[in-house]
PDB file of C-alpha atoms and ligand atoms in Angstrom:
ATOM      1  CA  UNK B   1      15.709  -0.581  51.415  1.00 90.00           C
ATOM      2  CA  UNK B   2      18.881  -2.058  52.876  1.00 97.00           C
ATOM      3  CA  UNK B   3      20.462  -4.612  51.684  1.00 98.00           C
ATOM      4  CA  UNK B   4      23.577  -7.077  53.292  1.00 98.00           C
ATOM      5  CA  UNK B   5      25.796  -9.282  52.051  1.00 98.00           C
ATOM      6  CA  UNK B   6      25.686 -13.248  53.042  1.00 98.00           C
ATOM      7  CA  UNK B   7      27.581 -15.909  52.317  1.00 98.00           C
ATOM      8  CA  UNK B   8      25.309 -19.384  50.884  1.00 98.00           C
ATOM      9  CA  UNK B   9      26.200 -22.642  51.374  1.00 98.00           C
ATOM     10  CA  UNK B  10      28.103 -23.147  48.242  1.00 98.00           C
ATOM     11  CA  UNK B  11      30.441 -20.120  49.749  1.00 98.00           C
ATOM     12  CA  UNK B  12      29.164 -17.275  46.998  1.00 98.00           C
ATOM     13  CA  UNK B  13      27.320 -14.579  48.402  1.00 98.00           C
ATOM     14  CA  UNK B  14      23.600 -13.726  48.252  1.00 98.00           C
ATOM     15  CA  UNK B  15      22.298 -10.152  49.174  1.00 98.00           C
ATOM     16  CA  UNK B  16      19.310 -10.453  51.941  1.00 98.00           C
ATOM     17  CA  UNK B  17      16.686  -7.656  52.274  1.00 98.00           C
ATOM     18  CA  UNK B  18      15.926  -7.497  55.718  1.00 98.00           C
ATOM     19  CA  UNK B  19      12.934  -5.114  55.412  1.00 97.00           C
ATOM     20  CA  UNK B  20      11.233  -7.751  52.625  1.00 97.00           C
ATOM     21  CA  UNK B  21      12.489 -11.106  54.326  1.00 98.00           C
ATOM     22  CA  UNK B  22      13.812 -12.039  50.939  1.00 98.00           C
ATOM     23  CA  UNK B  23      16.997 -13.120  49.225  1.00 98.00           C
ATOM     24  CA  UNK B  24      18.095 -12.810  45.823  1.00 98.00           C
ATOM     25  CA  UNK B  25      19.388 -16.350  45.690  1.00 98.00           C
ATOM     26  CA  UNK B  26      18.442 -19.601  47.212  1.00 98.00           C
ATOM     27  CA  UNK B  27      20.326 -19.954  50.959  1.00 98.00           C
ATOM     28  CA  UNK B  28      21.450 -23.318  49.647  1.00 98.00           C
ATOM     29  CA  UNK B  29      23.711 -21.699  47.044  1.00 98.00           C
ATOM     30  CA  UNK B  30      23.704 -18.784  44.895  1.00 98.00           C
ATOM     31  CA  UNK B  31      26.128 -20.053  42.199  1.00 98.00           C
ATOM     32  CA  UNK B  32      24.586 -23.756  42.314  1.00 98.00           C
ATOM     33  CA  UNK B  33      21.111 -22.575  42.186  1.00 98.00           C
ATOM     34  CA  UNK B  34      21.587 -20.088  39.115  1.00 98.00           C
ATOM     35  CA  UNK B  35      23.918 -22.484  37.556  1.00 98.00           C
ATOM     36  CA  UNK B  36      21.221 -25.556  37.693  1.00 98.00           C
ATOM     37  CA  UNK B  37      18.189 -23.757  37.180  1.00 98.00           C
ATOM     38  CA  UNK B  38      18.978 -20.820  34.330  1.00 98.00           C
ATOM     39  CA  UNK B  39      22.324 -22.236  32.901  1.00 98.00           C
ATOM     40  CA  UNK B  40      20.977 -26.465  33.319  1.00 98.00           C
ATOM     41  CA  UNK B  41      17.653 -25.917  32.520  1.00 98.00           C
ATOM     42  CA  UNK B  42      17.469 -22.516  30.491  1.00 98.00           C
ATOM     43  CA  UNK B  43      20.688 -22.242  28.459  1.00 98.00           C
ATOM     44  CA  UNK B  44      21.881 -25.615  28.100  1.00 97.00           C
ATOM     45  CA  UNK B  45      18.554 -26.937  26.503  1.00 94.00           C
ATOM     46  CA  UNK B  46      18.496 -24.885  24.002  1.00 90.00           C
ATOM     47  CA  UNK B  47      20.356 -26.329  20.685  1.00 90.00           C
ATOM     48  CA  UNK B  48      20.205 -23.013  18.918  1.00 95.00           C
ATOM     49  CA  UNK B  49      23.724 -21.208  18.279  1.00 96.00           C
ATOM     50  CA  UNK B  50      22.154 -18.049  18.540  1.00 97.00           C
ATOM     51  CA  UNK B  51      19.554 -16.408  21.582  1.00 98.00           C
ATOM     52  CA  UNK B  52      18.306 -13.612  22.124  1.00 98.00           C
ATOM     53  CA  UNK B  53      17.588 -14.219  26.433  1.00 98.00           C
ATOM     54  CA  UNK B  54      15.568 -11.540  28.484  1.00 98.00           C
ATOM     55  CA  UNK B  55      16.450 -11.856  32.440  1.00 98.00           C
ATOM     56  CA  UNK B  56      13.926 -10.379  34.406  1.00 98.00           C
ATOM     57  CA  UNK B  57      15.527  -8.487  37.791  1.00 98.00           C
ATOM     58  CA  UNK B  58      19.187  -8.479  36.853  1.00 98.00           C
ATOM     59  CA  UNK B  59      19.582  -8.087  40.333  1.00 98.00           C
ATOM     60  CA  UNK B  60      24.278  -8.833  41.457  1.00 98.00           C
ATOM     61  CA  UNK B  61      24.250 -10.300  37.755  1.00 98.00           C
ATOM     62  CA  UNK B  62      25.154 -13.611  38.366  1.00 98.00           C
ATOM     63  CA  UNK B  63      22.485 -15.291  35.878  1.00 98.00           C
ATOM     64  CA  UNK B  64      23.978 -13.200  33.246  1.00 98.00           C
ATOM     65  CA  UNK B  65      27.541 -13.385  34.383  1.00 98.00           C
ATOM     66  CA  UNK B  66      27.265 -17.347  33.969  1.00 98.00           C
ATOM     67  CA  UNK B  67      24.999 -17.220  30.690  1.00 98.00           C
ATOM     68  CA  UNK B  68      27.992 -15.052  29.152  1.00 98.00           C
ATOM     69  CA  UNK B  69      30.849 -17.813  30.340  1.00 98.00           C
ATOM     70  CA  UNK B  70      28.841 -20.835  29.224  1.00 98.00           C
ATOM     71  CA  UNK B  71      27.946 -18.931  26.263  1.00 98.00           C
ATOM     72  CA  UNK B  72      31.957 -18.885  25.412  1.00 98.00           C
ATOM     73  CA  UNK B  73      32.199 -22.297  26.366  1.00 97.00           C
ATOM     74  CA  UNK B  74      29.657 -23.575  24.136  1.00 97.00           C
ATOM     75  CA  UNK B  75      30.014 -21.171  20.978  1.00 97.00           C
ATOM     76  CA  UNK B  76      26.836 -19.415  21.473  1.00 98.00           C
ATOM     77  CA  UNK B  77      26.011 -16.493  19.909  1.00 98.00           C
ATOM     78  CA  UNK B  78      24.053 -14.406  22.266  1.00 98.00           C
ATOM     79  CA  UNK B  79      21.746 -10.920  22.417  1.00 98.00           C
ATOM     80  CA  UNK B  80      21.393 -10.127  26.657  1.00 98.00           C
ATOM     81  CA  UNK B  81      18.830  -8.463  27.618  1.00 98.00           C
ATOM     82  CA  UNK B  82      17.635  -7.818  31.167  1.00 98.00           C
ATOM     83  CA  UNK B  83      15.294  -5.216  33.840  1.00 98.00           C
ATOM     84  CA  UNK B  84      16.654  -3.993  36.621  1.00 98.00           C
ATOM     85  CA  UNK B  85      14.373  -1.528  38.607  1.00 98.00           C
ATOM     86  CA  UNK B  86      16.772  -1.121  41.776  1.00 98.00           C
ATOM     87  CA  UNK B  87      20.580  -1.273  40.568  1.00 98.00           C
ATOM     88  CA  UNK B  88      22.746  -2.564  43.097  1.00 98.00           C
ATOM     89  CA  UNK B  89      25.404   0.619  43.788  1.00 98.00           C
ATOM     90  CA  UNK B  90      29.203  -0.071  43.160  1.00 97.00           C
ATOM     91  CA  UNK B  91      30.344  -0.575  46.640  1.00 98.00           C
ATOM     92  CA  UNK B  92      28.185  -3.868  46.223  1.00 98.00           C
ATOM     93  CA  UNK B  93      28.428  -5.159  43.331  1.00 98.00           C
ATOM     94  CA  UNK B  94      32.476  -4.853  43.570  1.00 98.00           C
ATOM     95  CA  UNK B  95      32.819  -7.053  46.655  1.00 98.00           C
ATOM     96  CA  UNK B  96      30.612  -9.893  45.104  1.00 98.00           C
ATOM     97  CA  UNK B  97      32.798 -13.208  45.014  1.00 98.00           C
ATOM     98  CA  UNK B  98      31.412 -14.786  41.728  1.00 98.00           C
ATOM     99  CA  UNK B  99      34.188 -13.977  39.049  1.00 98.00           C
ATOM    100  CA  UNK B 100      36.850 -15.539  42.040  1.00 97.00           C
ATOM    101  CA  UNK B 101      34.451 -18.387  42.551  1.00 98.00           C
ATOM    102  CA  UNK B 102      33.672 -19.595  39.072  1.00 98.00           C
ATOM    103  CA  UNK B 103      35.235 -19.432  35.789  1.00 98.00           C
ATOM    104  CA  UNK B 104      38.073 -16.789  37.190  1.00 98.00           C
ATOM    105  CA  UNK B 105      39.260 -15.820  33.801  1.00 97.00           C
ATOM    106  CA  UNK B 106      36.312 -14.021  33.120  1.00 98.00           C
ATOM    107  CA  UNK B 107      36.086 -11.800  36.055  1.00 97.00           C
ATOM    108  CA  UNK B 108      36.886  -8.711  33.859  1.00 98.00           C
ATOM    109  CA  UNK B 109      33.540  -9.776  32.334  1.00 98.00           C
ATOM    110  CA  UNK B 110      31.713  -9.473  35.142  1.00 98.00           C
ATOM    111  CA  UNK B 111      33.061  -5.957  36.017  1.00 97.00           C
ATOM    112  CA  UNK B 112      32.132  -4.732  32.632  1.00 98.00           C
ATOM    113  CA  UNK B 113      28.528  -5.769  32.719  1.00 98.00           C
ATOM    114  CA  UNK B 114      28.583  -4.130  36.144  1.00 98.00           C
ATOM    115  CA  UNK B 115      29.939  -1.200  35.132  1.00 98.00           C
ATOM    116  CA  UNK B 116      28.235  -0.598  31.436  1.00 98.00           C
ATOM    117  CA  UNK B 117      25.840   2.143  30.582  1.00 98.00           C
ATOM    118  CA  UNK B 118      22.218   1.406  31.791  1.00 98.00           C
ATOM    119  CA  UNK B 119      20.141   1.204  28.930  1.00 98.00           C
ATOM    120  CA  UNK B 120      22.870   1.151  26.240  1.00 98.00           C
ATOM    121  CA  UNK B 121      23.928  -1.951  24.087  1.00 98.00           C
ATOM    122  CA  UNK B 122      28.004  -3.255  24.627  1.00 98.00           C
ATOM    123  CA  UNK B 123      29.319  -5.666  22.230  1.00 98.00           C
ATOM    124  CA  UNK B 124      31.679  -8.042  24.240  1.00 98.00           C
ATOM    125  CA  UNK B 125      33.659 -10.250  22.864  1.00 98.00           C
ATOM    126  CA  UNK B 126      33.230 -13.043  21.800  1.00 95.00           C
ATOM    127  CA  UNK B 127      29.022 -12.555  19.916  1.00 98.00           C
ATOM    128  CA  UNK B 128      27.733 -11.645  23.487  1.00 98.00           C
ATOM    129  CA  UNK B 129      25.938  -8.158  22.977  1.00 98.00           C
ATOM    130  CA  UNK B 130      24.293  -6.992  26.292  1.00 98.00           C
ATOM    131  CA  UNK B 131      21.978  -4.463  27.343  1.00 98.00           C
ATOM    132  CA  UNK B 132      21.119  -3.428  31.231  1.00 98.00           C
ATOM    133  CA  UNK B 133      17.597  -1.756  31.248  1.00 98.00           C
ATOM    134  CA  UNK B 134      16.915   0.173  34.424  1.00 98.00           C
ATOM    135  CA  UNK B 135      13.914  -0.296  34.050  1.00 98.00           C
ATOM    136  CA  UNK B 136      10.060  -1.398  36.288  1.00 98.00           C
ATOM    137  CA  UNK B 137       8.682  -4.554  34.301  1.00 98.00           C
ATOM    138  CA  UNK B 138       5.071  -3.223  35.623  1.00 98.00           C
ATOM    139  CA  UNK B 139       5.772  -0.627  32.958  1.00 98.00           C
ATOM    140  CA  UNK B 140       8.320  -1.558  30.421  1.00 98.00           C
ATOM    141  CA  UNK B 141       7.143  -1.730  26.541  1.00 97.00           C
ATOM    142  CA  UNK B 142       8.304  -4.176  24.920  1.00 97.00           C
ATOM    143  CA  UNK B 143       8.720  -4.588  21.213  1.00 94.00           C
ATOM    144  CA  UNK B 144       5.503  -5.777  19.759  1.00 91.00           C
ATOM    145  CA  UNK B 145       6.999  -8.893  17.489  1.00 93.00           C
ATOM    146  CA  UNK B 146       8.239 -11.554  19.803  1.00 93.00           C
ATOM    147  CA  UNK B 147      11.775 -11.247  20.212  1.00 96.00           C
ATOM    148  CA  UNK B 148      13.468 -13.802  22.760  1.00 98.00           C
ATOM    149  CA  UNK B 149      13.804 -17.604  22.786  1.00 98.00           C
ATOM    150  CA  UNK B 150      14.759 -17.858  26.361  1.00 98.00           C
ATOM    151  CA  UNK B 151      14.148 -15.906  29.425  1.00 98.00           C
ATOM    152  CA  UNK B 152      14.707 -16.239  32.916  1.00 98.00           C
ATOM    153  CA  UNK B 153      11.965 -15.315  35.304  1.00 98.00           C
ATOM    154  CA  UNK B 154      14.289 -14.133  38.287  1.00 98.00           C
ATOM    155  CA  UNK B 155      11.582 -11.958  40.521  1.00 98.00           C
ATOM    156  CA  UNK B 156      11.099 -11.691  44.173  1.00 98.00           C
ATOM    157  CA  UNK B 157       8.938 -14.277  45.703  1.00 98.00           C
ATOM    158  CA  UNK B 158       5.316 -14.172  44.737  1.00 98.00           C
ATOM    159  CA  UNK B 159       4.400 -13.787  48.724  1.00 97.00           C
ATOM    160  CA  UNK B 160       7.325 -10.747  48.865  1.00 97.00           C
ATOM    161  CA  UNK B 161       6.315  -9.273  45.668  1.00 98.00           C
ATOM    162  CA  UNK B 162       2.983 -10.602  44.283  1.00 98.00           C
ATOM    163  CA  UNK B 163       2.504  -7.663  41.967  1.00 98.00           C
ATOM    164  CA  UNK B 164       5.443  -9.483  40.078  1.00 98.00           C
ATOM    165  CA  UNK B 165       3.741 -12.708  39.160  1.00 98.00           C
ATOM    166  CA  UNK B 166      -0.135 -11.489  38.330  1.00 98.00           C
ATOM    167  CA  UNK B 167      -1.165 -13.207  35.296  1.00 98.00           C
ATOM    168  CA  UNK B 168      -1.441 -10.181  33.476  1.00 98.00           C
ATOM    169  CA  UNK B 169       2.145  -9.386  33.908  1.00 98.00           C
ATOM    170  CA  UNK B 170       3.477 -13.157  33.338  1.00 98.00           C
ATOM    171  CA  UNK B 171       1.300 -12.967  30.042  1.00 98.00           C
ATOM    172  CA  UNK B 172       3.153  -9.597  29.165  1.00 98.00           C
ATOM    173  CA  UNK B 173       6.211 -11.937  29.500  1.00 98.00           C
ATOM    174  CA  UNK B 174       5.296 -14.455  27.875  1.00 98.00           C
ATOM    175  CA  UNK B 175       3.858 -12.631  24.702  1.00 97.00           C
ATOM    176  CA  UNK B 176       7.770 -11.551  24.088  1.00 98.00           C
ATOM    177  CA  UNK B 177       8.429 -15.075  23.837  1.00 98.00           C
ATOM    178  CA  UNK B 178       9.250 -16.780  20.070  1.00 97.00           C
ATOM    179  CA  UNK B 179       7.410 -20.295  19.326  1.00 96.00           C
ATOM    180  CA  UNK B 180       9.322 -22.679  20.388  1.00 96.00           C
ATOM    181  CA  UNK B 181      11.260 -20.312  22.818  1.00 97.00           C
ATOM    182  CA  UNK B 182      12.000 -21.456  26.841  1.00 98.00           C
ATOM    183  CA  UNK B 183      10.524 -19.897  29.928  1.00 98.00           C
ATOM    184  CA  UNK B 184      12.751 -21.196  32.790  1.00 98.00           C
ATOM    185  CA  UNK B 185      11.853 -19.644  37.127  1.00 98.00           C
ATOM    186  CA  UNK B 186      12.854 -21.281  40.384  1.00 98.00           C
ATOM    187  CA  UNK B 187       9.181 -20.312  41.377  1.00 98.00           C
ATOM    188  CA  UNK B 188       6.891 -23.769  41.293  1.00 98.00           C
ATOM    189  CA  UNK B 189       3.815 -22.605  42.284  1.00 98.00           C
ATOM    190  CA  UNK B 190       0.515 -23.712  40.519  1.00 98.00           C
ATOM    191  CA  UNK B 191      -0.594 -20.383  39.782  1.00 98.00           C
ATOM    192  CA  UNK B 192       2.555 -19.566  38.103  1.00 98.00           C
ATOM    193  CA  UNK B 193       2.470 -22.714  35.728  1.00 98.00           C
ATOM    194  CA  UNK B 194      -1.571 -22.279  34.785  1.00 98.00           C
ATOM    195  CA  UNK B 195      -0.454 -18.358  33.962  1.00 98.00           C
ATOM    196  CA  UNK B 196       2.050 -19.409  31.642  1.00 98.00           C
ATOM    197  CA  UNK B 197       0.453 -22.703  30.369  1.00 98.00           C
ATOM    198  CA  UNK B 198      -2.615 -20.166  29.405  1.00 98.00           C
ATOM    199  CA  UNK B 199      -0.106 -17.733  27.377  1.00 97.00           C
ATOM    200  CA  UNK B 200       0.757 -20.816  25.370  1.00 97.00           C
ATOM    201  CA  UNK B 201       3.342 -22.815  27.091  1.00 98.00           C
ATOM    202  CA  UNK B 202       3.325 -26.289  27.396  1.00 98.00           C
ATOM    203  CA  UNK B 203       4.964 -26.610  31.306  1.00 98.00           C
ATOM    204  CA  UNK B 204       7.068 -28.778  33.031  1.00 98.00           C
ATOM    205  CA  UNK B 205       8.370 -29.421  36.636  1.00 98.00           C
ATOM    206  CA  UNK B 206      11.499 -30.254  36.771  1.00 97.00           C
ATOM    207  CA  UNK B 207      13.828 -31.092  39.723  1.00 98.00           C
ATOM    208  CA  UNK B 208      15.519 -28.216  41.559  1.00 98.00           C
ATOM    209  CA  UNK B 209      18.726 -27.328  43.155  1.00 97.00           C
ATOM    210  CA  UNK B 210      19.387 -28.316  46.457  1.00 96.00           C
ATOM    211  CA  UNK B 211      16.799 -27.018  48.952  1.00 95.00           C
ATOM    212  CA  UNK B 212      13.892 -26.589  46.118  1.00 96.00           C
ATOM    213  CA  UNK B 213      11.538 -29.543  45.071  1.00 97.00           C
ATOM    214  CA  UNK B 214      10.614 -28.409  41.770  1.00 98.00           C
ATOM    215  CA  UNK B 215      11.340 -25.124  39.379  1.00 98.00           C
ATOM    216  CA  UNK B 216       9.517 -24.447  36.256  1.00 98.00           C
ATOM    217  CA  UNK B 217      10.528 -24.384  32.702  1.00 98.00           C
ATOM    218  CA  UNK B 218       7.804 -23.828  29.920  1.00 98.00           C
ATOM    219  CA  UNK B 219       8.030 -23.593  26.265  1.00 98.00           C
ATOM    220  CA  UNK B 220       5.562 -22.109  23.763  1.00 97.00           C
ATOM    221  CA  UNK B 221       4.009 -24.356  22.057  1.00 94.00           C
ATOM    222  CA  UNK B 222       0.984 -21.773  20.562  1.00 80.00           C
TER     223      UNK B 222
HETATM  224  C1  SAM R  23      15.593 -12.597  42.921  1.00 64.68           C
HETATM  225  S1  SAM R  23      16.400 -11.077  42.554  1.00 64.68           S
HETATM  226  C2  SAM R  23      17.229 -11.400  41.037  1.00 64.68           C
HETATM  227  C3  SAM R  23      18.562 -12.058  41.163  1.00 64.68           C
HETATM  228  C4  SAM R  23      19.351 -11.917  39.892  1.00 64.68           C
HETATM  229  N1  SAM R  23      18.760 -12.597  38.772  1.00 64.68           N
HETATM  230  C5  SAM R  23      20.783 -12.317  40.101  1.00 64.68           C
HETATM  231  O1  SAM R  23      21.321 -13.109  39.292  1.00 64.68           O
HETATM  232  O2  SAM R  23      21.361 -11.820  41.054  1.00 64.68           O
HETATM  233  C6  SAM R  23      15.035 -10.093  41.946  1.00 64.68           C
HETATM  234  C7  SAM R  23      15.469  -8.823  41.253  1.00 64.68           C
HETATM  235  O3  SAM R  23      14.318  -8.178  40.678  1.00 64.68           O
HETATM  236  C8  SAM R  23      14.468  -6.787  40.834  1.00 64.68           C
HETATM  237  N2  SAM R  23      13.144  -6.150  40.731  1.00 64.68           N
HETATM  238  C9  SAM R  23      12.222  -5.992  41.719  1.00 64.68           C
HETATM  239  N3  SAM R  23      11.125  -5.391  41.236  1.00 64.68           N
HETATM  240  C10 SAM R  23      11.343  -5.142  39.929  1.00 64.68           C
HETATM  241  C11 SAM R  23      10.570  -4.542  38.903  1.00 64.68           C
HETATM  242  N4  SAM R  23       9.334  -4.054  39.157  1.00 64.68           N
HETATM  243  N5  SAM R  23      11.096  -4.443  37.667  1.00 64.68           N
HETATM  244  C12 SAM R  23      12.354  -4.925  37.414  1.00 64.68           C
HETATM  245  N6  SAM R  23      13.131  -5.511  38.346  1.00 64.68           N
HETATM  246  C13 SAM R  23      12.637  -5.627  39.589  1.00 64.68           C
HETATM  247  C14 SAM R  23      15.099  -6.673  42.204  1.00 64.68           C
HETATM  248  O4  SAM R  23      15.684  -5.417  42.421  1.00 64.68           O
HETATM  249  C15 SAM R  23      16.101  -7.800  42.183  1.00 64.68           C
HETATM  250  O5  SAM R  23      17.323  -7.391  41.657  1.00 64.68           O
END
């Protein structure tokens, strides 16, 4: 499918898929939406000083770019892991303006994530180990004892991609989750929040970014 650059609101770029009617970040802005909704509400909340985060649809990286910044900035110990079914190819994820946008002394970073091994571990400094799987959630096995205390649901649209967000799949999710461990998606819809509420989260709507009512963040509570 083709995919094109755009510019948001905030000035970073988004990537639109013209074929799906669908962008990977919110028109209002990429940076502010991923910031507010993974790093605010995901990241931030928790006080542990060491995660282990699955990102679901890894997609330019941003989410994952900013966790590993904020993750300096805070002195937190992080273990990255995220599924990628359709990489981006180098001549677009080397013209995205993030690492010039925000936190510019880390733009290195974000070529290295780019640019690692899919489906191998790197160790970059400082306690941020990361791990690209290209990889189709529909299918991916997961390790059986749950392993991460945050993730960040990051799909396509449930009316782009509704085989995404069935509640069999969102209970796959969930099922990798650790008690007490954070579900955080810009996606508000009811369906969503009973599907996750069932797998043992207690749910919350919370204010979005500019543009979006409400986003979801969950954490397992059974
Ligand atoms: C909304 S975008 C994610 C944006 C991304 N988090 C970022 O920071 O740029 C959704 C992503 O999910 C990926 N995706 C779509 N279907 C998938 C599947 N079955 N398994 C894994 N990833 C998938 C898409 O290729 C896309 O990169």
């Amino acid at each position: 499918m083709k995919r094109v650059l755009m510019i948001t609101e905030d000035g970073s770029h988004t990537i639109f898929i013209p074929e799906m009617d669908e962008h990977y970040h919110s028109v209002h802005g990429a940076i502010q939406e991923s910031l507010h909704i993974y790093i605010e509400q995901g990241l931030l909340q928790t006080t542990k000083t060491e995660l282990s985060v699955l990102e679901i649809g890894f997609g330019t990286g941003l989410n994952a770019y900013l966790s590993y910044c904020y993750s300096q900035k805070k002195n937190i110990s992080v273990n990255y892991i995220c599924l990628e079914k359709y990489p981006l190819n180098e001549a677009e994820y080397s013209v995205l303006n993030y690492p010039t946008a925000i936190f510019p002394e880390y733009s290195s970073i974000f070529n290295l994530i780019h640019k690692s091994e899919w489906n191998e571990t790197i160790e970059i400094p400082k306690n941020f180990n990361f791990k690209k799987n290209k990889a189709d959630l529909l299918t991916f096995q997961f390790d059986e004892t749950p392993q991460f205390d945050l993730v960040y649901y990051d799909a396509f649209a449930p009316g782009k991609q509704p085989e995404m967000w069935t509640d069999r799949l969102l209970h796959k999710v969930a099922s990798t989750v650790k008690p007490d461990g954070i579900i955080v998606t810009y996606c508000a819809k009811g369906a969503v929040r009973r599907a996750f509420s069932d797998a043992g989260f207690t749910m919350e709507r919370i204010p979005g970014p500019p543009g979006k009512k409400e986003i979801l963040r969950g954490k397992k509570t059974f």
